[in-house]
Amino acid sequence: MTTTNLRDSALKFRSLHTAGRPLVLPNAWDAASARIVEAAGATAVATTSAGVAWDLGAADGDHLGRDRALGAVARIAAAVGVPVTADIESGYAQDLAGVADTVRAVLAAGAVGVNIEDALYDGDAPLRPVAEQAERIAAVRAAADSAGVPLFVNARIDTYLRGVGARADRVGLTLERAAAFLAAGADGIFVPGAVDPATVKVLVEGVAGPLNVMAGPGAPSVAEFAGLGVARISVGAGIAQAAHAVVRRAARELLAEGTYESLAGGLDYGELNGLLGS
């Protein structure tokens, strides 16, 4: 994809983030799931780092290397005609130069957005210090700007997902991080784990940019989130988890009972084959 095409796709993706009319992203993890999501009517495709990692035989949480992860992103971007945003976990690098290299690889793969998280998976602290994460976001922004692509940088804040601090302090901690990350060059803020309507409303009002929530069973509906002013809704690894649950259920039934009822309701062979062949 040329720089002009990437720029156009990035601008289109950026325009989809509107408070009250949220961009809805059923996350994909391979070319087939991406095609299915696009065919279902999605206006963009988001990857799930967990789904991609599992598909490639690795655990989620910064265990998958950059090349393998972005190889999957490239296959997904090549399979669809809508903008693609990539979950790049912590940036697949320890230092700022490495984070910038990751962004250049993301653009080369054909993606026009990234999620970058502030979670730490080694050491005692659950999250990177605010200033350190802000530097990493600034490196993402600078690398994309140098390439001439208005990459949508979605800064993920894991205060709720990882239960950081006292519950009463969590909104304040989240808003502090959000302000710092937006100042560093982020375009949007992603707060997985926050689905309570009252909390989401406070976050919408306190974040000076589009708010992304992660939905799932028991969470408010898309319409309810829209009414709260949410600009983006994704489901993380939820669809991948549901798909793998079918694998386990069908395998157990086949091996233990010798029956096949778990296979009912599957996509038609011809439909799926045609979708991937188009």
PDB file of C-alpha atoms in Angstrom:
ATOM      1  CA  MET A   1       0.000   0.000   0.000  1.00  0.00           C
ATOM      2  CA  THR A   2       1.404   3.407  -0.951  1.00  0.00           C
ATOM      3  CA  THR A   3       1.848   6.248   1.521  1.00  0.00           C
ATOM      4  CA  THR A   4      -1.041   8.070  -0.165  1.00  0.00           C
ATOM      5  CA  ASN A   5      -3.313   5.057   0.217  1.00  0.00           C
ATOM      6  CA  LEU A   6      -2.240   4.609   3.834  1.00  0.00           C
ATOM      7  CA  ARG A   7      -2.900   8.279   4.514  1.00  0.00           C
ATOM      8  CA  ASP A   8      -6.362   8.100   2.965  1.00  0.00           C
ATOM      9  CA  SER A   9      -7.196   4.944   4.924  1.00  0.00           C
ATOM     10  CA  ALA A  10      -5.917   6.507   8.143  1.00  0.00           C
ATOM     11  CA  LEU A  11      -8.043   9.618   7.626  1.00  0.00           C
ATOM     12  CA  LYS A  12     -11.081   7.440   6.953  1.00  0.00           C
ATOM     13  CA  PHE A  13     -10.418   5.416  10.102  1.00  0.00           C
ATOM     14  CA  ARG A  14      -9.941   8.570  12.149  1.00  0.00           C
ATOM     15  CA  SER A  15     -13.283   9.938  10.936  1.00  0.00           C
ATOM     16  CA  LEU A  16     -15.123   6.900  12.297  1.00  0.00           C
ATOM     17  CA  HIS A  17     -14.509   7.930  15.921  1.00  0.00           C
ATOM     18  CA  THR A  18     -17.537   9.995  16.918  1.00  0.00           C
ATOM     19  CA  ALA A  19     -18.862  10.339  20.449  1.00  0.00           C
ATOM     20  CA  GLY A  20     -22.425   9.039  20.540  1.00  0.00           C
ATOM     21  CA  ARG A  21     -22.065   7.221  17.198  1.00  0.00           C
ATOM     22  CA  PRO A  22     -19.386   4.719  18.174  1.00  0.00           C
ATOM     23  CA  LEU A  23     -17.145   2.748  15.862  1.00  0.00           C
ATOM     24  CA  VAL A  24     -17.959  -0.902  16.612  1.00  0.00           C
ATOM     25  CA  LEU A  25     -15.073  -3.333  16.177  1.00  0.00           C
ATOM     26  CA  PRO A  26     -15.571  -7.125  16.303  1.00  0.00           C
ATOM     27  CA  ASN A  27     -11.884  -8.022  16.815  1.00  0.00           C
ATOM     28  CA  ALA A  28     -10.263 -10.477  14.392  1.00  0.00           C
ATOM     29  CA  TRP A  29      -7.144 -12.619  14.691  1.00  0.00           C
ATOM     30  CA  ASP A  30      -6.511 -14.048  11.203  1.00  0.00           C
ATOM     31  CA  ALA A  31      -7.462 -13.517   7.560  1.00  0.00           C
ATOM     32  CA  ALA A  32     -10.590 -15.674   7.800  1.00  0.00           C
ATOM     33  CA  SER A  33     -12.014 -13.958  10.882  1.00  0.00           C
ATOM     34  CA  ALA A  34     -11.192 -10.564   9.344  1.00  0.00           C
ATOM     35  CA  ARG A  35     -13.039 -11.405   6.122  1.00  0.00           C
ATOM     36  CA  ILE A  36     -16.032 -12.649   8.110  1.00  0.00           C
ATOM     37  CA  VAL A  37     -16.092  -9.463  10.190  1.00  0.00           C
ATOM     38  CA  GLU A  38     -15.870  -7.282   7.091  1.00  0.00           C
ATOM     39  CA  ALA A  39     -18.615  -9.264   5.342  1.00  0.00           C
ATOM     40  CA  ALA A  40     -20.822  -8.789   8.406  1.00  0.00           C
ATOM     41  CA  GLY A  41     -20.680  -5.038   7.814  1.00  0.00           C
ATOM     42  CA  ALA A  42     -17.786  -3.763   9.914  1.00  0.00           C
ATOM     43  CA  THR A  43     -16.421  -0.428   8.711  1.00  0.00           C
ATOM     44  CA  ALA A  44     -12.964  -1.271  10.087  1.00  0.00           C
ATOM     45  CA  VAL A  45     -11.143  -4.299  11.475  1.00  0.00           C
ATOM     46  CA  ALA A  46      -9.231  -4.387  14.761  1.00  0.00           C
ATOM     47  CA  THR A  47      -6.849  -7.161  15.680  1.00  0.00           C
ATOM     48  CA  THR A  48      -6.759  -8.783  19.098  1.00  0.00           C
ATOM     49  CA  SER A  49      -3.240  -9.421  20.377  1.00  0.00           C
ATOM     50  CA  ALA A  50      -4.482 -12.343  22.464  1.00  0.00           C
ATOM     51  CA  GLY A  51      -6.255 -13.946  19.511  1.00  0.00           C
ATOM     52  CA  VAL A  52      -3.239 -13.460  17.254  1.00  0.00           C
ATOM     53  CA  ALA A  53      -0.874 -14.867  19.879  1.00  0.00           C
ATOM     54  CA  TRP A  54      -3.035 -17.932  20.487  1.00  0.00           C
ATOM     55  CA  ASP A  55      -3.381 -18.510  16.751  1.00  0.00           C
ATOM     56  CA  LEU A  56       0.411 -18.521  16.471  1.00  0.00           C
ATOM     57  CA  GLY A  57       0.943 -20.812  19.452  1.00  0.00           C
ATOM     58  CA  ALA A  58       2.001 -18.218  22.021  1.00  0.00           C
ATOM     59  CA  ALA A  59       0.513 -16.762  25.199  1.00  0.00           C
ATOM     60  CA  ASP A  60      -0.781 -13.210  25.309  1.00  0.00           C
ATOM     61  CA  GLY A  61       1.062 -10.580  27.343  1.00  0.00           C
ATOM     62  CA  ASP A  62       4.205  -9.587  25.430  1.00  0.00           C
ATOM     63  CA  HIS A  63       5.221 -13.177  24.623  1.00  0.00           C
ATOM     64  CA  LEU A  64       4.888 -12.866  20.844  1.00  0.00           C
ATOM     65  CA  GLY A  65       7.678 -11.232  18.867  1.00  0.00           C
ATOM     66  CA  ARG A  66       7.180  -8.279  16.545  1.00  0.00           C
ATOM     67  CA  ASP A  67       7.806 -10.115  13.285  1.00  0.00           C
ATOM     68  CA  ARG A  68       5.280 -12.879  13.895  1.00  0.00           C
ATOM     69  CA  ALA A  69       2.668 -10.502  15.291  1.00  0.00           C
ATOM     70  CA  LEU A  70       2.926  -8.040  12.423  1.00  0.00           C
ATOM     71  CA  GLY A  71       3.039 -10.842   9.889  1.00  0.00           C
ATOM     72  CA  ALA A  72      -0.484 -11.664  11.053  1.00  0.00           C
ATOM     73  CA  VAL A  73      -1.458  -7.987  10.801  1.00  0.00           C
ATOM     74  CA  ALA A  74      -0.170  -7.896   7.219  1.00  0.00           C
ATOM     75  CA  ARG A  75      -2.232 -10.952   6.283  1.00  0.00           C
ATOM     76  CA  ILE A  76      -5.327  -9.400   7.832  1.00  0.00           C
ATOM     77  CA  ALA A  77      -4.796  -6.041   6.109  1.00  0.00           C
ATOM     78  CA  ALA A  78      -4.297  -7.799   2.768  1.00  0.00           C
ATOM     79  CA  ALA A  79      -7.523  -9.770   3.241  1.00  0.00           C
ATOM     80  CA  VAL A  80      -9.888  -6.816   3.730  1.00  0.00           C
ATOM     81  CA  GLY A  81     -10.753  -3.547   2.045  1.00  0.00           C
ATOM     82  CA  VAL A  82     -11.537  -1.562   5.197  1.00  0.00           C
ATOM     83  CA  PRO A  83      -9.039   0.179   7.514  1.00  0.00           C
ATOM     84  CA  VAL A  84      -7.175  -2.056   9.958  1.00  0.00           C
ATOM     85  CA  THR A  85      -5.948  -1.126  13.426  1.00  0.00           C
ATOM     86  CA  ALA A  86      -3.352  -3.314  15.124  1.00  0.00           C
ATOM     87  CA  ASP A  87      -3.062  -4.252  18.774  1.00  0.00           C
ATOM     88  CA  ILE A  88       0.700  -3.977  19.339  1.00  0.00           C
ATOM     89  CA  GLU A  89       0.621  -4.791  23.070  1.00  0.00           C
ATOM     90  CA  SER A  90       3.432  -2.740  24.682  1.00  0.00           C
ATOM     91  CA  GLY A  91       5.089  -1.926  21.368  1.00  0.00           C
ATOM     92  CA  TYR A  92       7.142  -5.117  20.909  1.00  0.00           C
ATOM     93  CA  ALA A  93      10.273  -3.310  22.089  1.00  0.00           C
ATOM     94  CA  GLN A  94      12.028  -2.232  25.261  1.00  0.00           C
ATOM     95  CA  ASP A  95      13.407   1.104  24.081  1.00  0.00           C
ATOM     96  CA  LEU A  96      11.979   4.070  22.187  1.00  0.00           C
ATOM     97  CA  ALA A  97      13.891   3.323  18.994  1.00  0.00           C
ATOM     98  CA  GLY A  98      12.417  -0.161  18.982  1.00  0.00           C
ATOM     99  CA  VAL A  99       8.904   1.208  19.467  1.00  0.00           C
ATOM    100  CA  ALA A 100       9.460   3.500  16.469  1.00  0.00           C
ATOM    101  CA  ASP A 101      10.638   0.498  14.445  1.00  0.00           C
ATOM    102  CA  THR A 102       7.417  -1.294  15.392  1.00  0.00           C
ATOM    103  CA  VAL A 103       5.337   1.612  14.102  1.00  0.00           C
ATOM    104  CA  ARG A 104       7.176   1.612  10.792  1.00  0.00           C
ATOM    105  CA  ALA A 105       6.536  -2.142  10.543  1.00  0.00           C
ATOM    106  CA  VAL A 106       2.841  -1.581  11.342  1.00  0.00           C
ATOM    107  CA  LEU A 107       2.562   0.866   8.445  1.00  0.00           C
ATOM    108  CA  ALA A 108       4.441  -1.503   6.158  1.00  0.00           C
ATOM    109  CA  ALA A 109       1.918  -4.195   7.111  1.00  0.00           C
ATOM    110  CA  GLY A 110      -0.907  -1.924   5.946  1.00  0.00           C
ATOM    111  CA  ALA A 111      -2.485  -0.962   9.292  1.00  0.00           C
ATOM    112  CA  VAL A 112      -3.470   2.643  10.037  1.00  0.00           C
ATOM    113  CA  GLY A 113      -4.120   2.478  13.769  1.00  0.00           C
ATOM    114  CA  VAL A 114      -2.511   0.975  16.855  1.00  0.00           C
ATOM    115  CA  ASN A 115      -3.437   0.127  20.412  1.00  0.00           C
ATOM    116  CA  ILE A 116      -0.491   0.474  22.777  1.00  0.00           C
ATOM    117  CA  GLU A 117      -0.917  -0.497  26.408  1.00  0.00           C
ATOM    118  CA  ASP A 118       0.648   0.699  29.649  1.00  0.00           C
ATOM    119  CA  ALA A 119       0.602  -2.702  31.378  1.00  0.00           C
ATOM    120  CA  LEU A 120       3.841  -4.269  32.631  1.00  0.00           C
ATOM    121  CA  TYR A 121       4.146  -8.050  32.710  1.00  0.00           C
ATOM    122  CA  ASP A 122       7.474  -8.265  34.538  1.00  0.00           C
ATOM    123  CA  GLY A 123       8.609  -6.565  37.716  1.00  0.00           C
ATOM    124  CA  ASP A 124       6.549  -5.463  40.699  1.00  0.00           C
ATOM    125  CA  ALA A 125       4.492  -2.602  39.215  1.00  0.00           C
ATOM    126  CA  PRO A 126       1.357  -3.437  37.189  1.00  0.00           C
ATOM    127  CA  LEU A 127       1.715  -0.354  34.957  1.00  0.00           C
ATOM    128  CA  ARG A 128       4.539   1.652  33.418  1.00  0.00           C
ATOM    129  CA  PRO A 129       5.167   5.013  35.071  1.00  0.00           C
ATOM    130  CA  VAL A 130       3.117   7.750  33.405  1.00  0.00           C
ATOM    131  CA  ALA A 131       6.143   9.666  32.104  1.00  0.00           C
ATOM    132  CA  GLU A 132       7.742   6.537  30.646  1.00  0.00           C
ATOM    133  CA  GLN A 133       4.574   5.496  28.846  1.00  0.00           C
ATOM    134  CA  ALA A 134       4.087   9.038  27.560  1.00  0.00           C
ATOM    135  CA  GLU A 135       7.571   8.870  26.018  1.00  0.00           C
ATOM    136  CA  ARG A 136       6.661   5.628  24.263  1.00  0.00           C
ATOM    137  CA  ILE A 137       3.471   7.175  22.890  1.00  0.00           C
ATOM    138  CA  ALA A 138       5.438  10.197  21.707  1.00  0.00           C
ATOM    139  CA  ALA A 139       7.796   7.814  19.887  1.00  0.00           C
ATOM    140  CA  VAL A 140       4.805   6.183  18.177  1.00  0.00           C
ATOM    141  CA  ARG A 141       3.456   9.574  17.130  1.00  0.00           C
ATOM    142  CA  ALA A 142       6.827  10.808  15.840  1.00  0.00           C
ATOM    143  CA  ALA A 143       7.465   7.673  13.784  1.00  0.00           C
ATOM    144  CA  ALA A 144       4.034   7.845  12.151  1.00  0.00           C
ATOM    145  CA  ASP A 145       4.322  11.572  11.478  1.00  0.00           C
ATOM    146  CA  SER A 146       7.754  11.079   9.915  1.00  0.00           C
ATOM    147  CA  ALA A 147       6.187   8.524   7.581  1.00  0.00           C
ATOM    148  CA  GLY A 148       3.478  11.023   6.618  1.00  0.00           C
ATOM    149  CA  VAL A 149       0.617   8.850   7.899  1.00  0.00           C
ATOM    150  CA  PRO A 150      -1.922  10.143  10.483  1.00  0.00           C
ATOM    151  CA  LEU A 151      -1.863   6.856  12.388  1.00  0.00           C
ATOM    152  CA  PHE A 152      -4.651   6.669  14.989  1.00  0.00           C
ATOM    153  CA  VAL A 153      -2.905   6.043  18.305  1.00  0.00           C
ATOM    154  CA  ASN A 154      -5.233   4.469  20.856  1.00  0.00           C
ATOM    155  CA  ALA A 155      -3.595   4.616  24.285  1.00  0.00           C
ATOM    156  CA  ARG A 156      -4.748   1.711  26.433  1.00  0.00           C
ATOM    157  CA  ILE A 157      -4.913   2.343  30.163  1.00  0.00           C
ATOM    158  CA  ASP A 158      -5.106  -0.787  32.312  1.00  0.00           C
ATOM    159  CA  THR A 159      -6.064   0.760  35.647  1.00  0.00           C
ATOM    160  CA  TYR A 160      -9.418  -1.043  35.649  1.00  0.00           C
ATOM    161  CA  LEU A 161      -8.373  -4.231  33.882  1.00  0.00           C
ATOM    162  CA  ARG A 162      -5.568  -4.814  36.398  1.00  0.00           C
ATOM    163  CA  GLY A 163      -7.331  -3.334  39.431  1.00  0.00           C
ATOM    164  CA  VAL A 164      -4.712  -0.666  40.085  1.00  0.00           C
ATOM    165  CA  GLY A 165      -5.083   1.380  43.273  1.00  0.00           C
ATOM    166  CA  ALA A 166      -8.123   1.740  45.468  1.00  0.00           C
ATOM    167  CA  ARG A 167     -11.428   1.591  43.617  1.00  0.00           C
ATOM    168  CA  ALA A 168     -12.312   5.124  44.718  1.00  0.00           C
ATOM    169  CA  ASP A 169      -9.065   6.457  43.232  1.00  0.00           C
ATOM    170  CA  ARG A 170      -9.249   4.622  39.917  1.00  0.00           C
ATOM    171  CA  VAL A 171     -11.109   7.289  37.927  1.00  0.00           C
ATOM    172  CA  GLY A 172      -8.586   9.908  38.977  1.00  0.00           C
ATOM    173  CA  LEU A 173      -5.630   7.678  38.132  1.00  0.00           C
ATOM    174  CA  THR A 174      -7.149   6.921  34.737  1.00  0.00           C
ATOM    175  CA  LEU A 175      -7.843  10.548  33.895  1.00  0.00           C
ATOM    176  CA  GLU A 176      -4.324  11.562  34.939  1.00  0.00           C
ATOM    177  CA  ARG A 177      -2.858   8.998  32.579  1.00  0.00           C
ATOM    178  CA  ALA A 178      -5.282   9.882  29.807  1.00  0.00           C
ATOM    179  CA  ALA A 179      -4.323  13.559  29.923  1.00  0.00           C
ATOM    180  CA  ALA A 180      -0.611  12.742  29.816  1.00  0.00           C
ATOM    181  CA  PHE A 181      -0.993  10.280  26.952  1.00  0.00           C
ATOM    182  CA  LEU A 182      -3.120  12.634  24.857  1.00  0.00           C
ATOM    183  CA  ALA A 183      -0.560  15.386  25.419  1.00  0.00           C
ATOM    184  CA  ALA A 184       2.145  12.985  24.222  1.00  0.00           C
ATOM    185  CA  GLY A 185       0.361  12.389  20.926  1.00  0.00           C
ATOM    186  CA  ALA A 186      -2.341   9.778  21.492  1.00  0.00           C
ATOM    187  CA  ASP A 187      -5.584  10.277  19.558  1.00  0.00           C
ATOM    188  CA  GLY A 188      -7.896   8.192  21.713  1.00  0.00           C
ATOM    189  CA  ILE A 189      -8.057   6.505  25.106  1.00  0.00           C
ATOM    190  CA  PHE A 190      -8.947   2.855  25.659  1.00  0.00           C
ATOM    191  CA  VAL A 191      -9.990   1.768  29.166  1.00  0.00           C
ATOM    192  CA  PRO A 192     -10.740  -1.966  29.169  1.00  0.00           C
ATOM    193  CA  GLY A 193     -12.486  -3.213  32.280  1.00  0.00           C
ATOM    194  CA  ALA A 194     -14.602  -0.092  32.745  1.00  0.00           C
ATOM    195  CA  VAL A 195     -18.191  -0.850  31.731  1.00  0.00           C
ATOM    196  CA  ASP A 196     -20.281   0.477  34.622  1.00  0.00           C
ATOM    197  CA  PRO A 197     -22.413   3.248  33.077  1.00  0.00           C
ATOM    198  CA  ALA A 198     -21.680   5.768  35.824  1.00  0.00           C
ATOM    199  CA  THR A 199     -17.932   5.184  35.501  1.00  0.00           C
ATOM    200  CA  VAL A 200     -18.017   5.302  31.719  1.00  0.00           C
ATOM    201  CA  LYS A 201     -19.936   8.583  31.792  1.00  0.00           C
ATOM    202  CA  VAL A 202     -17.331  10.174  34.079  1.00  0.00           C
ATOM    203  CA  LEU A 203     -14.547   8.936  31.797  1.00  0.00           C
ATOM    204  CA  VAL A 204     -16.287  10.262  28.683  1.00  0.00           C
ATOM    205  CA  GLU A 205     -16.658  13.659  30.322  1.00  0.00           C
ATOM    206  CA  GLY A 206     -13.114  13.695  31.696  1.00  0.00           C
ATOM    207  CA  VAL A 207     -11.146  12.469  28.674  1.00  0.00           C
ATOM    208  CA  ALA A 208     -10.394  15.123  26.057  1.00  0.00           C
ATOM    209  CA  GLY A 209     -10.578  12.648  23.190  1.00  0.00           C
ATOM    210  CA  PRO A 210     -12.538   9.640  21.908  1.00  0.00           C
ATOM    211  CA  LEU A 211     -13.138   6.971  24.565  1.00  0.00           C
ATOM    212  CA  ASN A 212     -12.916   3.274  23.682  1.00  0.00           C
ATOM    213  CA  VAL A 213     -14.497   0.644  25.939  1.00  0.00           C
ATOM    214  CA  MET A 214     -14.222  -3.137  25.778  1.00  0.00           C
ATOM    215  CA  ALA A 215     -17.593  -4.859  25.866  1.00  0.00           C
ATOM    216  CA  GLY A 216     -18.713  -8.406  26.524  1.00  0.00           C
ATOM    217  CA  PRO A 217     -21.497 -10.427  28.144  1.00  0.00           C
ATOM    218  CA  GLY A 218     -23.169  -8.398  30.868  1.00  0.00           C
ATOM    219  CA  ALA A 219     -21.924  -5.045  29.602  1.00  0.00           C
ATOM    220  CA  PRO A 220     -24.284  -2.309  28.383  1.00  0.00           C
ATOM    221  CA  SER A 221     -25.438  -2.582  24.771  1.00  0.00           C
ATOM    222  CA  VAL A 222     -23.890  -0.622  21.919  1.00  0.00           C
ATOM    223  CA  ALA A 223     -26.886   1.731  22.018  1.00  0.00           C
ATOM    224  CA  GLU A 224     -26.442   2.288  25.757  1.00  0.00           C
ATOM    225  CA  PHE A 225     -22.735   3.019  25.370  1.00  0.00           C
ATOM    226  CA  ALA A 226     -23.554   5.398  22.523  1.00  0.00           C
ATOM    227  CA  GLY A 227     -25.936   7.257  24.818  1.00  0.00           C
ATOM    228  CA  LEU A 228     -23.079   7.718  27.289  1.00  0.00           C
ATOM    229  CA  GLY A 229     -20.942   9.342  24.595  1.00  0.00           C
ATOM    230  CA  VAL A 230     -18.555   6.447  23.891  1.00  0.00           C
ATOM    231  CA  ALA A 231     -16.769   6.773  20.533  1.00  0.00           C
ATOM    232  CA  ARG A 232     -15.434   3.248  20.048  1.00  0.00           C
ATOM    233  CA  ILE A 233     -16.473  -0.212  21.224  1.00  0.00           C
ATOM    234  CA  SER A 234     -14.394  -3.354  20.809  1.00  0.00           C
ATOM    235  CA  VAL A 235     -14.631  -6.859  22.254  1.00  0.00           C
ATOM    236  CA  GLY A 236     -10.963  -7.746  22.659  1.00  0.00           C
ATOM    237  CA  ALA A 237     -10.338 -11.477  22.602  1.00  0.00           C
ATOM    238  CA  GLY A 238     -14.018 -12.262  23.201  1.00  0.00           C
ATOM    239  CA  ILE A 239     -14.859 -13.611  19.747  1.00  0.00           C
ATOM    240  CA  ALA A 240     -11.642 -15.648  19.633  1.00  0.00           C
ATOM    241  CA  GLN A 241     -12.451 -17.099  23.050  1.00  0.00           C
ATOM    242  CA  ALA A 242     -15.945 -18.036  21.897  1.00  0.00           C
ATOM    243  CA  ALA A 243     -14.549 -19.682  18.757  1.00  0.00           C
ATOM    244  CA  HIS A 244     -12.038 -21.710  20.757  1.00  0.00           C
ATOM    245  CA  ALA A 245     -14.796 -22.755  23.149  1.00  0.00           C
ATOM    246  CA  VAL A 246     -16.549 -24.357  20.162  1.00  0.00           C
ATOM    247  CA  VAL A 247     -13.351 -26.269  19.376  1.00  0.00           C
ATOM    248  CA  ARG A 248     -13.140 -27.617  22.919  1.00  0.00           C
ATOM    249  CA  ARG A 249     -16.833 -28.443  23.117  1.00  0.00           C
ATOM    250  CA  ALA A 250     -16.838 -30.255  19.782  1.00  0.00           C
ATOM    251  CA  ALA A 251     -13.629 -32.150  20.533  1.00  0.00           C
ATOM    252  CA  ARG A 252     -14.878 -33.308  23.918  1.00  0.00           C
ATOM    253  CA  GLU A 253     -18.224 -34.390  22.509  1.00  0.00           C
ATOM    254  CA  LEU A 254     -16.595 -36.283  19.662  1.00  0.00           C
ATOM    255  CA  LEU A 255     -14.042 -38.045  21.863  1.00  0.00           C
ATOM    256  CA  ALA A 256     -16.270 -38.741  24.866  1.00  0.00           C
ATOM    257  CA  GLU A 257     -19.711 -39.271  23.338  1.00  0.00           C
ATOM    258  CA  GLY A 258     -18.954 -40.120  19.745  1.00  0.00           C
ATOM    259  CA  THR A 259     -21.526 -37.576  18.563  1.00  0.00           C
ATOM    260  CA  TYR A 260     -21.305 -34.357  16.557  1.00  0.00           C
ATOM    261  CA  GLU A 261     -24.057 -31.990  17.666  1.00  0.00           C
ATOM    262  CA  SER A 262     -21.572 -29.258  18.610  1.00  0.00           C
ATOM    263  CA  LEU A 263     -20.816 -28.877  14.897  1.00  0.00           C
ATOM    264  CA  ALA A 264     -24.375 -27.737  14.163  1.00  0.00           C
ATOM    265  CA  GLY A 265     -24.740 -24.131  13.119  1.00  0.00           C
ATOM    266  CA  GLY A 266     -21.302 -23.877  11.542  1.00  0.00           C
ATOM    267  CA  LEU A 267     -20.693 -21.694   8.522  1.00  0.00           C
ATOM    268  CA  ASP A 268     -21.512 -23.356   5.232  1.00  0.00           C
ATOM    269  CA  TYR A 269     -18.391 -24.753   3.559  1.00  0.00           C
ATOM    270  CA  GLY A 270     -19.158 -23.136   0.233  1.00  0.00           C
ATOM    271  CA  GLU A 271     -19.926 -19.768   1.813  1.00  0.00           C
ATOM    272  CA  LEU A 272     -16.700 -19.716   3.821  1.00  0.00           C
ATOM    273  CA  ASN A 273     -14.612 -21.014   0.951  1.00  0.00           C
ATOM    274  CA  GLY A 274     -16.122 -18.430  -1.368  1.00  0.00           C
ATOM    275  CA  LEU A 275     -15.506 -15.655   1.140  1.00  0.00           C
ATOM    276  CA  LEU A 276     -11.822 -16.499   1.331  1.00  0.00           C
ATOM    277  CA  GLY A 277     -11.559 -17.044  -2.381  1.00  0.00           C
ATOM    278  CA  SER A 278     -12.920 -13.650  -3.339  1.00  0.00           C
TER     279      SER A 278
END
